[in-house]
mmCIF file of C-alpha atoms and ligand atoms in Angstrom:
data_model
loop_
_atom_site.group_PDB
_atom_site.id
_atom_site.type_symbol
_atom_site.label_atom_id
_atom_site.label_comp_id
_atom_site.label_asym_id
_atom_site.label_seq_id
_atom_site.Cartn_x
_atom_site.Cartn_y
_atom_site.Cartn_z
ATOM 1 C CA MET H 1 3.766 14.530 -9.492
ATOM 2 C CA ALA H 2 4.199 11.178 -7.887
ATOM 3 C CA LEU H 3 6.778 9.334 -9.887
ATOM 4 C CA VAL H 4 7.911 5.795 -9.415
ATOM 5 C CA THR H 5 11.392 5.175 -10.622
ATOM 6 C CA SER H 6 13.011 1.822 -11.120
ATOM 7 C CA GLY H 7 15.955 2.569 -13.293
ATOM 8 C CA VAL H 8 13.916 4.826 -15.588
ATOM 9 C CA GLU H 9 15.300 8.243 -14.811
ATOM 10 C CA ASP H 10 14.380 10.293 -17.855
ATOM 11 C CA ARG H 11 10.776 11.545 -17.813
ATOM 12 C CA SER H 12 10.063 10.894 -21.491
ATOM 13 C CA ALA H 13 11.574 7.449 -21.223
ATOM 14 C CA PHE H 14 9.530 6.945 -18.100
ATOM 15 C CA LEU H 15 6.278 7.890 -19.848
ATOM 16 C CA ALA H 16 7.126 5.666 -22.807
ATOM 17 C CA HIS H 17 7.830 2.893 -20.357
ATOM 18 C CA ILE H 18 4.439 3.399 -18.696
ATOM 19 C CA SER H 19 2.679 3.073 -21.984
ATOM 20 C CA SER H 20 4.556 -0.130 -22.716
ATOM 21 C CA GLN H 21 3.428 -1.496 -19.367
ATOM 22 C CA THR H 22 -0.249 -0.640 -19.485
ATOM 23 C CA GLU H 23 -1.256 -4.242 -19.834
ATOM 24 C CA MET H 24 0.123 -4.788 -16.345
ATOM 25 C CA LEU H 25 -2.127 -2.168 -14.761
ATOM 26 C CA TYR H 26 -5.453 -3.216 -13.313
ATOM 27 C CA SER H 27 -8.136 -0.855 -12.157
ATOM 28 C CA GLU H 28 -10.023 -1.943 -9.083
ATOM 29 C CA THR H 29 -13.101 -2.584 -11.251
ATOM 30 C CA GLU H 30 -11.117 -4.913 -13.463
ATOM 31 C CA TYR H 31 -9.654 -6.544 -10.401
ATOM 32 C CA ARG H 32 -13.115 -7.253 -9.038
ATOM 33 C CA GLY H 33 -14.163 -8.685 -12.396
ATOM 34 C CA ILE H 34 -11.267 -11.077 -12.308
ATOM 35 C CA ARG H 35 -12.045 -11.922 -8.699
ATOM 36 C CA LYS H 36 -15.625 -12.783 -9.661
ATOM 37 C CA LYS H 37 -14.215 -15.367 -11.994
ATOM 38 C CA GLY H 38 -12.707 -17.011 -8.945
ATOM 39 C CA ARG H 39 -9.097 -16.024 -9.397
ATOM 40 C CA CYS H 40 -7.451 -15.373 -6.063
ATOM 41 C CA ASP H 41 -3.807 -15.004 -6.756
ATOM 42 C CA PHE H 42 -1.824 -11.815 -6.442
ATOM 43 C CA LEU H 43 -3.005 -9.238 -8.893
ATOM 44 C CA TYR H 44 -1.120 -6.013 -8.924
ATOM 45 C CA TYR H 45 -2.822 -2.852 -9.862
ATOM 46 C CA VAL H 46 -2.283 0.830 -9.641
ATOM 47 C CA THR H 47 -5.009 3.222 -8.728
ATOM 48 C CA ALA H 48 -5.291 6.783 -7.548
ATOM 49 C CA SER H 49 -8.214 7.872 -5.450
ATOM 50 C CA THR H 50 -10.758 10.403 -6.648
ATOM 51 C CA GLY H 51 -9.252 12.885 -4.205
ATOM 52 C CA ALA H 52 -6.089 13.015 -6.244
ATOM 53 C CA VAL H 53 -7.990 13.509 -9.477
ATOM 54 C CA ALA H 54 -10.161 16.223 -7.982
ATOM 55 C CA THR H 55 -7.209 18.321 -6.968
ATOM 56 C CA GLY H 56 -5.637 17.961 -10.367
ATOM 57 C CA ALA H 57 -2.521 16.296 -9.049
ATOM 58 C CA ALA H 58 -0.712 14.404 -11.769
ATOM 59 C CA ILE H 59 0.162 10.942 -10.613
ATOM 60 C CA TRP H 60 2.217 8.553 -12.648
ATOM 61 C CA PRO H 61 2.250 5.281 -10.799
ATOM 62 C CA LEU H 62 4.073 2.459 -12.469
ATOM 63 C CA ILE H 63 4.014 -1.254 -12.198
ATOM 64 C CA ASN H 64 7.262 -2.389 -13.589
ATOM 65 C CA SER H 65 7.448 -6.119 -13.853
ATOM 66 C CA MET H 66 7.928 -7.064 -17.488
ATOM 67 C CA ASN H 67 11.316 -5.616 -18.085
ATOM 68 C CA PRO H 68 13.772 -8.202 -16.726
ATOM 69 C CA THR H 69 16.322 -5.630 -15.710
ATOM 70 C CA ALA H 70 13.775 -3.496 -13.887
ATOM 71 C CA ASP H 71 12.285 -6.571 -12.304
ATOM 72 C CA VAL H 72 15.618 -7.440 -10.802
ATOM 73 C CA ILE H 73 15.873 -3.877 -9.534
ATOM 74 C CA SER H 74 12.373 -4.040 -8.072
ATOM 75 C CA GLN H 75 13.433 -6.945 -5.919
ATOM 76 C CA SER H 76 15.759 -4.717 -3.983
ATOM 77 C CA ARG H 77 14.804 -1.070 -3.979
ATOM 78 C CA ILE H 78 12.470 1.399 -5.639
ATOM 79 C CA SER H 79 11.963 5.116 -5.136
ATOM 80 C CA VAL H 80 8.646 6.919 -5.247
ATOM 81 C CA ASP H 81 8.293 10.694 -5.390
ATOM 82 C CA LEU H 82 5.305 11.506 -3.189
ATOM 83 C CA ILE H 83 5.252 15.244 -3.863
ATOM 84 C CA GLY H 84 1.947 16.139 -5.460
ATOM 85 C CA LEU H 85 0.085 13.188 -4.030
ATOM 86 C CA ALA H 86 -3.027 14.871 -2.678
ATOM 87 C CA VAL H 87 -4.306 14.401 0.838
ATOM 88 C CA GLY H 88 -6.603 11.402 0.793
ATOM 89 C CA ALA H 89 -4.989 9.823 -2.259
ATOM 90 C CA ARG H 90 -3.914 6.199 -2.287
ATOM 91 C CA ILE H 91 -1.600 4.634 -4.834
ATOM 92 C CA THR H 92 -0.150 1.170 -5.267
ATOM 93 C CA VAL H 93 3.336 0.354 -6.452
ATOM 94 C CA LYS H 94 5.059 -2.953 -6.842
ATOM 95 C CA TRP H 95 8.095 -3.898 -4.834
ATOM 96 C CA ALA H 96 9.718 -7.316 -4.495
ATOM 97 C CA GLY H 97 6.772 -8.914 -6.262
ATOM 98 C CA LYS H 98 4.253 -7.440 -3.836
ATOM 99 C CA PRO H 99 1.740 -4.596 -4.041
ATOM 100 C CA ILE H 100 2.657 -1.758 -1.712
ATOM 101 C CA PHE H 101 -0.193 0.471 -0.598
ATOM 102 C CA ILE H 102 0.724 4.114 -0.075
ATOM 103 C CA TRP H 103 -1.841 6.406 1.501
ATOM 104 C CA HIS H 104 -1.611 10.155 2.112
ATOM 105 C CA ARG H 105 -4.009 10.217 5.031
ATOM 106 C CA SER H 106 -6.201 13.144 6.037
ATOM 107 C CA LEU H 107 -6.227 14.636 9.526
ATOM 108 C CA LYS H 108 -9.589 13.016 10.117
ATOM 109 C CA THR H 109 -8.251 9.591 9.175
ATOM 110 C CA ILE H 110 -5.164 10.058 11.341
ATOM 111 C CA ALA H 111 -7.310 11.064 14.299
ATOM 112 C CA GLN H 112 -9.496 7.999 13.798
ATOM 113 C CA ALA H 113 -6.487 5.701 13.583
ATOM 114 C CA ARG H 114 -4.815 7.170 16.657
ATOM 115 C CA ALA H 115 -7.955 7.093 18.773
ATOM 116 C CA THR H 116 -8.172 3.295 18.564
ATOM 117 C CA PRO H 117 -7.056 1.686 21.834
ATOM 118 C CA LEU H 118 -4.835 -1.374 21.753
ATOM 119 C CA GLU H 119 -7.539 -3.349 23.551
ATOM 120 C CA ASP H 120 -9.704 -3.110 20.448
ATOM 121 C CA LEU H 121 -7.083 -4.745 18.239
ATOM 122 C CA VAL H 122 -6.999 -8.362 17.135
ATOM 123 C CA ASP H 123 -3.233 -8.176 16.706
ATOM 124 C CA PRO H 124 -1.855 -5.590 19.139
ATOM 125 C CA ILE H 125 1.835 -6.383 18.587
ATOM 126 C CA ASP H 126 3.892 -5.841 15.456
ATOM 127 C CA TYR H 127 6.895 -8.094 15.601
ATOM 128 C CA ARG H 128 10.125 -6.890 14.121
ATOM 129 C CA ASN H 129 9.761 -9.131 11.063
ATOM 130 C CA GLU H 130 6.317 -7.611 10.455
ATOM 131 C CA ASN H 131 7.623 -4.052 10.622
ATOM 132 C CA PRO H 132 11.366 -4.077 9.952
ATOM 133 C CA ASN H 133 11.528 -0.294 10.350
ATOM 134 C CA ASN H 134 11.329 -0.730 14.100
ATOM 135 C CA SER H 135 14.361 -1.856 16.038
ATOM 136 C CA GLN H 136 12.254 -4.109 18.255
ATOM 137 C CA ASP H 137 8.780 -5.556 18.627
ATOM 138 C CA MET H 138 6.340 -2.681 19.111
ATOM 139 C CA SER H 139 2.705 -2.175 19.948
ATOM 140 C CA ALA H 140 0.507 -1.753 16.908
ATOM 141 C CA LEU H 141 -0.366 1.823 17.782
ATOM 142 C CA ASP H 142 -0.816 3.950 14.698
ATOM 143 C CA ILE H 143 2.171 6.102 15.579
ATOM 144 C CA ASN H 144 4.373 2.984 15.418
ATOM 145 C CA ARG H 145 3.001 1.981 12.022
ATOM 146 C CA SER H 146 2.860 5.276 10.147
ATOM 147 C CA ALA H 147 5.820 6.515 8.165
ATOM 148 C CA ASP H 148 6.089 9.922 9.805
ATOM 149 C CA GLU H 149 5.456 11.237 13.273
ATOM 150 C CA ALA H 150 2.407 13.248 12.230
ATOM 151 C CA GLY H 151 0.928 10.161 10.626
ATOM 152 C CA GLU H 152 0.274 11.594 7.172
ATOM 153 C CA TRP H 153 1.824 8.658 5.358
ATOM 154 C CA LEU H 154 0.988 5.010 5.715
ATOM 155 C CA ILE H 155 2.917 2.422 3.717
ATOM 156 C CA VAL H 156 1.893 -1.224 4.027
ATOM 157 C CA ILE H 157 2.189 -4.416 2.011
ATOM 158 C CA GLY H 158 -1.160 -4.940 0.294
ATOM 159 C CA VAL H 159 -1.385 -8.666 0.876
ATOM 160 C CA CYS H 160 -4.067 -10.036 3.207
ATOM 161 C CA THR H 161 -2.501 -11.980 6.054
ATOM 162 C CA HIS H 162 -5.178 -14.664 5.800
ATOM 163 C CA LEU H 163 -4.539 -16.350 2.462
ATOM 164 C CA GLY H 164 -2.771 -13.685 0.480
ATOM 165 C CA CYS H 165 -5.430 -11.893 -1.577
ATOM 166 C CA VAL H 166 -5.008 -8.215 -2.363
ATOM 167 C CA PRO H 167 -7.567 -6.291 -0.291
ATOM 168 C CA LEU H 168 -9.890 -3.754 -1.912
ATOM 169 C CA GLY H 169 -10.020 -0.097 -0.942
ATOM 170 C CA GLN H 170 -7.229 1.612 -2.815
ATOM 171 C CA ASP H 171 -9.706 3.518 -4.985
ATOM 172 C CA GLY H 172 -11.370 4.921 -1.864
ATOM 173 C CA SER H 173 -14.422 2.670 -2.112
ATOM 174 C CA THR H 174 -14.990 -0.743 -0.551
ATOM 175 C CA VAL H 175 -12.892 0.266 2.418
ATOM 176 C CA GLY H 176 -14.863 -1.910 4.837
ATOM 177 C CA GLU H 177 -16.377 -1.106 8.186
ATOM 178 C CA PHE H 178 -13.197 0.411 9.572
ATOM 179 C CA GLY H 179 -12.259 2.642 6.663
ATOM 180 C CA GLY H 180 -9.053 0.928 5.629
ATOM 181 C CA TRP H 181 -9.312 -2.095 3.333
ATOM 182 C CA PHE H 182 -11.708 -4.948 2.774
ATOM 183 C CA CYS H 183 -10.552 -8.347 1.613
ATOM 184 C CA ALA H 184 -13.359 -9.787 -0.464
ATOM 185 C CA CYS H 185 -11.902 -13.300 -0.358
ATOM 186 C CA HIS H 186 -13.191 -14.146 3.101
ATOM 187 C CA GLY H 187 -14.239 -10.828 4.568
ATOM 188 C CA SER H 188 -11.233 -9.567 6.501
ATOM 189 C CA GLN H 189 -11.427 -5.896 7.372
ATOM 190 C CA TYR H 190 -8.508 -3.588 8.050
ATOM 191 C CA ASP H 191 -8.498 -0.142 9.606
ATOM 192 C CA PRO H 192 -6.672 3.006 8.383
ATOM 193 C CA SER H 193 -3.456 1.775 10.019
ATOM 194 C CA GLY H 194 -3.650 -1.530 8.152
ATOM 195 C CA ARG H 195 -4.572 -3.362 11.346
ATOM 196 C CA ILE H 196 -6.861 -6.362 11.181
ATOM 197 C CA ARG H 197 -10.129 -5.584 12.940
ATOM 198 C CA LYS H 198 -12.556 -8.254 11.774
ATOM 199 C CA GLY H 199 -12.565 -11.475 9.799
ATOM 200 C CA PRO H 200 -10.240 -14.461 9.549
ATOM 201 C CA ALA H 201 -6.924 -12.690 8.910
ATOM 202 C CA PRO H 202 -4.719 -13.285 11.964
ATOM 203 C CA ARG H 203 -2.301 -10.378 11.627
ATOM 204 C CA ASN H 204 -2.055 -6.741 10.683
ATOM 205 C CA LEU H 205 -0.847 -5.914 7.191
ATOM 206 C CA ASP H 206 2.917 -6.169 7.105
ATOM 207 C CA ILE H 207 5.065 -3.105 6.544
ATOM 208 C CA PRO H 208 7.962 -3.083 4.074
ATOM 209 C CA PRO H 209 11.378 -1.675 4.932
ATOM 210 C CA TYR H 210 11.495 1.912 3.734
ATOM 211 C CA SER H 211 12.771 5.400 4.367
ATOM 212 C CA LEU H 212 10.874 8.626 3.765
ATOM 213 C CA GLY H 213 12.939 11.778 3.535
ATOM 214 C CA PRO H 214 11.830 15.369 4.136
ATOM 215 C CA ASP H 215 11.814 15.774 0.344
ATOM 216 C CA LEU H 216 9.036 13.145 0.244
ATOM 217 C CA ILE H 217 11.131 10.691 -1.709
ATOM 218 C CA LEU H 218 10.064 7.296 -0.471
ATOM 219 C CA THR H 219 12.614 4.542 -0.862
ATOM 220 C CA ILE H 220 11.251 1.045 -0.419
ATOM 221 C CA GLY H 221 13.698 -1.771 0.125
ATOM 222 C CA ALA H 222 16.658 -2.589 2.241
HETATM 223 S S1 LIG Q 1 -7.365 -13.919 1.904
HETATM 224 FE FE1 LIG Q 1 -8.146 -12.119 2.811
HETATM 225 S S2 LIG Q 1 -9.792 -12.810 4.009
HETATM 226 FE FE2 LIG Q 1 -9.007 -14.619 3.133
#
């Protein structure tokens, strides 16, 4: 079970909290519907890919922004239990007012991401403020952007670096030409490392500060 906790420790309380927050969850279909109406502000949604459903993994993502106390907490740190998140699954959580894309990447996706040479990248350098998990500016190689050495986990901020729309792709469809995310606002395309490959966005997707332990508890926030 992938469980997002933001001060809701008890499971039953957590589930009750989810149900009280359902109005804050947007499926990608709903998101697109809103987009068609011309709204291009930050819309936060939670979605799990079909891969997760197919394997029967129970995922309980939570967007937690209406409770004032939890909202204050979300500005600093949240924890996400990634155990049970199937290979291929993508989920979105909210941290510090931003959607955070979490992707349990397959071996095929990792191989694709790691085979991309720096020369093919629009933005080959991740500066420290773009990936605060690195102690210095680093090349945008996949190994420097993924959360673990093997590259199974990718955690990026789901905000297009062009004008701030939330790119599509978290449901596994509309992933664009490069298999990562597609920003429908003006056509920016990101690869499976969250690197900009085509379109007007000038930079790779930013990476939040986080730690991922061997127990697969992801802590996002300083
Ligand atoms: S905001 Fe993403 S392409 Fe313009």
